[in-house]
Amino acid sequence: MGFLQRLFFTVIAFSSITILAQSDDGIEAEIHSLLSKMTIEEKIGQTSLRGTSSRVDGSLSDELKSAVREGRIGAFLNVMNTDYVKELQKIAVEESPNKIPLLFGRDVIHGFKTIFPIPLGIAATWNKDVAKSGARISALEASSVGIRWTFAPMLDISRDARWGRIAESPGEDPFLASVLAKAYIEGFQGEDLKSSTSMAASIKHFIGYGAAIGGRDYNTVIIHNALLHNVYLPPFKTAIDAGALTLMTAFNEINGIPATGNKFLLKDLLRDELGFNGFIVSDWASVTEMIAHGYARDYEHAAELSIKSGMDMEMSTHAYENSIQKLMDKNLISEKELDFLVANILRVKLKMGLFEKPSFPSNEQNVFYKTEYLEAAKNAAIESFVLLKNEDVLPLSSNQTFAVIGPLADAPHEQLGTWTFDGDKEKTITPVDAFQNSSIDFMFAQGLTYSRDKSTELFEEAISAAENSDVILFFGGEESILSGEAHSRANIDLPGAQEELISKLAETGKPIVLVIMAGRPISIMNIIDKVDAVLMAWHPGTMGGPALFDVLAGISEPGGRLPVTWPKDGAQSPIYYNHKNTGRPADQFNYTNIDDIPIGAWQSSIGNRSHYLDLGYKPHFPFGYGLTYTDFEYSDISISSKSIQVNESVEISAKVKNIGSRKGREVVQLYVQDVVASITRPVKELKGFEIITLNPGEEKTIKFTINPKDLSFVTFNDERVLEPGKFNVWIGPNSSSGINSSFELK
Ligand code: BGC
């Protein structure tokens, strides 16, 4: 491929467009005027985010009130007492020197009161409307208590099911994550930033947090620039283009430099290349943790490194508060550098109209758990459920009797999932509640009291319930605390004695439906053959029970598709569909099973490829996978042109037909492979998808348009290039099947 044939997009061209779109002369003048009046102490105050842990109500100390009165605090997190919110805000806007309003933040991740499925579950819906409406409802509920800033959405691409925070993530794919990113921003921030129900989003964690070595939380991250741009950056870029107001740094180091003191990330990439002009907040103590990283000598040095990187607001620790003046006295930080941080913070407060209308808790009643919110949460859960296996057992038939068993069958707290602080478990409807509210004949025998329970004491009762029923419904998985921050697992199978109980239940000969509630893919290799159906329900939130009831009973169908590759075992991680081919790719003809190796075999690699002898080369289920209660047939792929120029687009279509006997929802997926390039490209990349619903016998032609820009990628030299050559294309139901064609880019 000749140099001249390549088409270059300079990154600067992209970013300058963004900056222009976001600039506002009035706001900049206002910032300038405020900065000219503010004392250094007040400026430092704006960079300080004070908070308590997510649990503590605390009491409002005089020290805190004085700090606000003197302008020494810019924002709070986790103040959940509405009287305190009112009092603090009142002091800020009436008594502080420049009457700068406070911003109150909280982790409103997948719901405030009405809890939606965990973000990985939302990603499984592949539905931007679900993501957007969930975020909007979260904002409506949270803003009513004065919370106008959420530490969401998390946009960390996650390729490792062992990592606990995969639960909070949009999954492994940059395209799907970008679609969701935009929807989240639109939902949280709403149409009018100045509305009292708009909640500033904080896209997090910038960047690469999901690539922690071995899936161990907080661990080292190494990502080269091409990978950063092609895989980890896209959802952040999309969210910034959609107007995300704030961004949180990551705990991890990336290529040797902690993200919170990383000038390349926070200035060169974020500000200059992506044109971000909101404010950056550190993660909890991530400024001072640069000491443990071995990057900063002490608090003062940590503050200096973060400030020099353009990191605007420090969460929870006090390195900025205690060091900025000293750093200025030593001429290590200039007032101009401090002003840059403060301007970014003021810009967000001004954009949100907080000066004219500071956020106060509203006195509105009945804001939480509205009927329509609960409906939306139920619908989100239904669309998130992924059917992994079904051997003629689902949907259930109403004249059967059921044994409802398992540690997650009636666990209101657990089904809410990770990182929920405000949802009331009393409002949660579990599967057992939902069965009780129906006329279905069922027996409930838990068998295990919680997911890690190893006791077999209650087995007998469960087995007897199974023997006296037609079908066993086993609700297993993980408690909510087994995923999320700092909850990585090396072994991702069903914890406790769940596998043992399932094996015993299988001996009854009754069909078993395994419903998994968990924050990550669970290794089910040991038990999949013992059950007849597997439904992945993630942690489904407040309305998980009714949603599961409807899906099991066939009132609704499971709508989800996997947003992550499902490994056979944690040891296969990281595993992702958009991997590279390698020089020795494995396939069915080039794979050796450990048991097929002759004893005393000659030392040789001949015939062997990139795989594990004991786990093979395939995941258990591919990215994009999910069964339905009907069947779809793909045919007649057609391409508008076999050869296009760089200024042309290409249309690819295929027919999708419902060949089953029920109405069904299908997520039609488009994948592309750049066959030969100047740096190797993934074996497949998702470039489009469409959700359709078809009646039995109905057929639809689904058309995708690929613009050459969609085929561009960033090289090691930081150039975005579009290279001529052959592109393979697939349209199909998941990343490992589909019908294919190809075209040439001239
Ligand atoms: C998490 C963030 C979160 C913050 C505030 C940190 O431990 O990493 O995602 O927003 O706490 O609660």
Coordinates of C-alpha atoms in Angstrom, one line a residue, residues 422-724:
D422 CA -30.5 4.8 47.6
G423 CA -32.8 2.1 46.2
D424 CA -34.9 0.7 49.0
K425 CA -34.8 -3.1 49.2
E426 CA -38.3 -2.9 50.6
K427 CA -39.5 -1.7 47.2
T428 CA -37.7 -4.5 45.3
I429 CA -39.9 -7.2 43.8
T430 CA -38.2 -10.5 43.8
P431 CA -39.1 -13.6 41.6
V432 CA -40.7 -15.2 44.7
D433 CA -42.9 -12.0 45.2
A434 CA -43.8 -12.1 41.5
F435 CA -44.8 -15.8 41.7
Q436 CA -46.8 -15.0 44.8
N437 CA -48.7 -12.2 43.0
S438 CA -49.7 -14.7 40.2
S439 CA -52.0 -17.6 40.2
I440 CA -49.1 -20.0 39.3
D441 CA -48.7 -23.1 41.4
F442 CA -45.3 -23.1 43.0
M443 CA -43.2 -24.2 46.0
F444 CA -40.4 -22.1 47.3
A445 CA -37.4 -23.8 49.0
Q446 CA -34.2 -21.7 49.0
G447 CA -31.7 -24.6 49.3
L448 CA -28.9 -22.1 50.0
T449 CA -29.4 -18.9 52.0
Y450 CA -26.9 -16.8 50.1
S451 CA -24.8 -17.2 47.0
R452 CA -21.6 -18.2 48.9
D453 CA -23.4 -20.6 51.3
K454 CA -21.6 -23.9 51.4
S455 CA -24.0 -25.6 53.8
T456 CA -26.0 -28.5 52.4
E457 CA -28.5 -28.3 55.3
L458 CA -31.4 -27.1 53.2
F459 CA -30.7 -29.3 50.2
E460 CA -33.2 -32.0 51.3
E461 CA -36.1 -29.5 51.4
A462 CA -35.2 -28.1 48.0
I463 CA -34.9 -31.6 46.5
S464 CA -38.3 -32.6 47.9
A465 CA -39.8 -29.4 46.4
A466 CA -38.2 -30.4 43.1
E467 CA -39.6 -33.9 43.3
N468 CA -43.1 -32.6 43.8
S469 CA -43.0 -30.2 40.9
D470 CA -42.9 -30.4 37.1
V471 CA -40.1 -27.9 36.5
I472 CA -37.3 -26.6 38.7
L473 CA -36.6 -22.8 38.5
F474 CA -33.1 -22.2 40.1
F475 CA -32.3 -18.6 40.8
G476 CA -28.5 -18.5 41.4
G477 CA -25.6 -16.3 40.8
E478 CA -23.7 -13.8 42.9
E479 CA -24.6 -11.5 45.7
S480 CA -24.3 -7.9 44.6
I481 CA -21.2 -7.4 46.7
L482 CA -19.3 -10.0 44.7
S483 CA -19.0 -7.6 41.7
G484 CA -18.3 -3.9 41.5
E485 CA -15.3 -1.9 42.8
A486 CA -12.6 -3.9 44.5
H487 CA -14.5 -7.1 43.9
S488 CA -12.5 -9.0 41.3
R489 CA -12.7 -12.8 41.3
A490 CA -10.1 -15.2 39.9
N491 CA -12.7 -18.0 39.7
I492 CA -15.9 -16.8 38.1
D493 CA -18.1 -19.8 38.7
L494 CA -21.3 -20.0 40.8
P495 CA -19.9 -19.5 44.3
G496 CA -20.7 -21.6 47.4
A497 CA -22.5 -24.9 47.0
Q498 CA -24.7 -23.9 44.0
E499 CA -23.2 -26.3 41.5
E500 CA -23.5 -29.1 44.1
L501 CA -27.2 -28.3 44.6
I502 CA -27.9 -28.0 40.9
S503 CA -26.2 -31.4 40.4
K504 CA -28.4 -32.9 43.1
L505 CA -31.5 -31.4 41.6
A506 CA -30.6 -32.8 38.2
E507 CA -30.7 -36.2 39.7
T508 CA -34.5 -35.8 40.1
G509 CA -34.8 -35.9 36.3
K510 CA -37.0 -32.8 36.3
P511 CA -36.2 -30.0 33.8
I512 CA -34.1 -27.2 35.3
V513 CA -34.2 -23.6 34.3
L514 CA -31.1 -21.8 35.6
V515 CA -31.6 -18.1 36.0
I516 CA -28.3 -16.3 36.8
M517 CA -28.3 -13.0 38.6
A518 CA -24.7 -11.7 38.6
G519 CA -22.5 -8.7 37.8
R520 CA -20.4 -10.6 35.3
P521 CA -20.5 -13.6 33.0
I522 CA -20.4 -16.7 35.2
S523 CA -18.5 -19.9 34.3
I524 CA -21.1 -22.6 33.9
M525 CA -19.1 -25.2 32.1
N526 CA -19.5 -27.7 35.0
I527 CA -23.3 -27.5 35.1
I528 CA -24.6 -26.5 31.7
D529 CA -25.3 -30.1 30.7
K530 CA -27.3 -30.6 33.8
V531 CA -29.8 -27.8 33.1
D532 CA -32.2 -27.4 30.3
A533 CA -32.3 -23.6 30.0
V534 CA -30.0 -20.8 31.1
L535 CA -31.2 -17.2 31.3
M536 CA -28.7 -14.5 32.2
A537 CA -30.6 -11.8 34.2
W538 CA -27.6 -9.7 35.4
H539 CA -28.6 -7.9 38.6
P540 CA -31.9 -6.7 37.3
G541 CA -32.9 -4.0 39.8
T542 CA -36.2 -3.1 41.6
M543 CA -38.4 -4.8 39.0
G544 CA -36.3 -7.9 38.4
G545 CA -39.0 -10.3 39.8
P546 CA -41.9 -9.2 37.6
A547 CA -39.6 -8.9 34.6
L548 CA -38.4 -12.5 35.1
F549 CA -41.9 -13.8 35.7
D550 CA -43.1 -12.3 32.4
V551 CA -40.1 -13.7 30.5
L552 CA -40.3 -17.2 32.0
A553 CA -44.0 -17.3 31.5
G554 CA -43.7 -16.2 27.9
I555 CA -45.7 -13.0 28.4
S556 CA -42.6 -11.2 27.1
E557 CA -39.5 -12.6 25.5
P558 CA -35.9 -12.2 26.6
G559 CA -34.5 -9.3 24.6
G560 CA -30.8 -9.2 25.5
R561 CA -27.7 -10.0 23.5
L562 CA -24.3 -10.4 25.2
P563 CA -22.3 -7.1 25.4
V564 CA -19.3 -9.1 26.4
T565 CA -17.8 -12.4 25.3
W566 CA -18.8 -15.2 27.8
P567 CA -15.7 -17.2 28.8
K568 CA -15.7 -20.9 29.6
D569 CA -13.6 -20.1 32.6
G570 CA -12.0 -17.1 34.3
A571 CA -8.7 -18.4 33.1
Q572 CA -9.6 -17.6 29.5
S573 CA -9.8 -13.9 30.4
P574 CA -9.2 -11.4 28.9
I575 CA -11.2 -12.7 26.0
Y576 CA -13.0 -10.6 23.4
Y577 CA -14.4 -11.1 20.0
N578 CA -12.5 -8.2 18.3
H579 CA -9.1 -9.8 18.9
K580 CA -6.3 -10.1 16.4
N581 CA -5.8 -13.1 14.2
T582 CA -2.2 -14.0 15.2
G583 CA 0.1 -15.8 12.8
R584 CA -1.2 -19.1 14.0
P585 CA -4.9 -18.8 14.5
A586 CA -6.7 -21.9 15.9
D587 CA -9.7 -23.4 14.3
Q588 CA -11.5 -26.8 14.4
F589 CA -8.8 -28.4 12.3
N590 CA -5.9 -26.8 14.2
Y591 CA -6.6 -27.5 17.7
T592 CA -5.2 -30.1 20.1
N593 CA -7.1 -31.2 23.1
I594 CA -5.0 -32.0 26.2
D595 CA -6.4 -35.6 26.3
D596 CA -5.4 -36.3 22.7
I597 CA -1.7 -35.8 23.2
P598 CA 0.1 -39.2 23.2
I599 CA 2.1 -40.1 26.2
G600 CA 5.8 -39.4 25.7
A601 CA 4.9 -37.1 22.7
W602 CA 7.8 -35.7 20.8
Q603 CA 8.5 -32.0 21.6
S604 CA 6.9 -30.2 18.7
S605 CA 4.7 -27.2 18.0
I606 CA 3.7 -28.5 14.6
G607 CA 0.0 -28.2 13.9
N608 CA -0.7 -26.3 17.0
R609 CA -2.1 -22.9 17.2
S610 CA -3.0 -20.1 19.6
H611 CA -5.2 -21.8 22.2
Y612 CA -5.3 -23.5 25.5
L613 CA -4.9 -27.3 25.5
D614 CA -7.5 -27.6 28.2
L615 CA -10.0 -24.8 27.3
G616 CA -9.7 -24.6 23.5
Y617 CA -9.9 -21.4 21.5
K618 CA -13.5 -20.5 21.6
P619 CA -15.5 -18.7 24.4
H620 CA -18.5 -20.4 25.8
F621 CA -20.8 -17.8 24.1
P622 CA -19.7 -15.2 21.6
F623 CA -20.3 -11.4 21.9
G624 CA -23.7 -10.4 20.5
Y625 CA -25.2 -13.8 21.3
G626 CA -28.7 -14.4 22.7
L627 CA -31.5 -16.8 21.8
T628 CA -35.1 -15.8 21.4
Y629 CA -38.4 -17.7 21.7
T630 CA -38.6 -17.8 17.9
D631 CA -36.0 -18.4 15.1
F632 CA -34.6 -16.0 12.5
E633 CA -33.2 -16.8 9.2
Y634 CA -30.6 -14.6 7.4
S635 CA -30.4 -14.6 3.6
D636 CA -29.6 -12.7 0.5
I637 CA -26.7 -10.5 1.6
S638 CA -26.2 -7.8 -1.1
I639 CA -23.7 -5.1 -1.5
S640 CA -24.3 -1.9 -3.5
S641 CA -20.8 -1.9 -4.9
K642 CA -17.9 -4.4 -4.8
S643 CA -15.5 -1.5 -5.1
I644 CA -15.7 2.0 -3.8
Q645 CA -13.6 5.2 -3.7
V646 CA -12.7 7.0 -0.4
N647 CA -15.4 9.6 -1.0
E648 CA -18.2 7.0 -1.6
S649 CA -20.2 4.9 0.9
V650 CA -21.3 1.4 0.5
E651 CA -24.7 -0.1 1.3
I652 CA -25.0 -3.6 2.6
S653 CA -28.3 -5.4 3.1
A654 CA -29.6 -8.8 4.1
K655 CA -33.0 -10.3 4.5
V656 CA -34.1 -11.4 8.0
K657 CA -37.1 -13.6 8.4
N658 CA -38.9 -14.9 11.5
I659 CA -39.2 -18.6 10.7
G660 CA -40.6 -19.5 14.1
S661 CA -44.1 -19.4 15.5
R662 CA -43.9 -16.4 17.8
K663 CA -43.4 -12.7 17.4
G664 CA -39.8 -11.9 18.1
R665 CA -37.1 -9.2 18.6
E666 CA -33.8 -9.6 16.8
V667 CA -30.7 -7.5 17.1
V668 CA -29.3 -7.6 13.5
Q669 CA -25.5 -7.0 13.7
L670 CA -23.0 -5.8 11.1
Y671 CA -19.4 -6.7 11.4
V672 CA -16.4 -5.6 9.3
Q673 CA -12.9 -6.9 8.9
D674 CA -10.1 -4.9 7.4
V675 CA -8.2 -7.8 5.9
V676 CA -4.7 -6.3 5.4
A677 CA -3.5 -3.0 6.9
S678 CA -0.3 -1.3 8.0
I679 CA -1.0 -2.3 11.5
T680 CA -2.9 -5.6 12.1
R681 CA -6.7 -5.1 12.5
P682 CA -9.2 -7.1 14.6
V683 CA -10.7 -10.2 13.1
K684 CA -14.1 -8.5 13.2
E685 CA -15.5 -5.2 14.5
L686 CA -19.1 -4.2 15.1
K687 CA -20.0 -1.3 12.8
G688 CA -23.7 -1.2 13.1
F689 CA -26.8 -2.9 14.5
E690 CA -30.5 -2.6 14.2
I691 CA -33.2 -3.9 16.5
I692 CA -36.3 -5.3 14.7
T693 CA -39.5 -7.0 15.7
L694 CA -41.0 -9.5 13.3
N695 CA -44.2 -11.5 13.3
P696 CA -44.1 -15.2 12.4
G697 CA -43.4 -15.5 8.7
E698 CA -42.5 -11.8 8.4
E699 CA -39.4 -10.8 6.5
K700 CA -37.5 -7.6 6.4
T701 CA -34.6 -6.3 4.5
I702 CA -32.1 -4.6 6.8
K703 CA -29.8 -2.1 5.2
F704 CA -26.6 -0.7 6.6
T705 CA -24.5 2.1 5.2
I706 CA -20.7 2.1 5.7
N707 CA -18.9 5.3 5.2
P708 CA -15.2 5.0 4.6
K709 CA -14.6 7.1 7.7
D710 CA -16.1 4.3 9.7
L711 CA -13.2 2.1 8.5
S712 CA -10.4 4.5 9.5
F713 CA -8.2 3.7 12.5
V714 CA -5.3 5.3 14.4
T715 CA -1.8 4.1 13.9
F716 CA 1.2 4.1 16.2
N717 CA 2.2 7.5 14.8
D718 CA -1.0 9.1 16.0
E719 CA -2.4 9.4 12.5
R720 CA -6.0 8.5 11.7
V721 CA -5.7 6.7 8.4
L722 CA -8.0 5.0 5.9
E723 CA -6.3 2.4 3.9
P724 CA -7.4 0.9 0.6

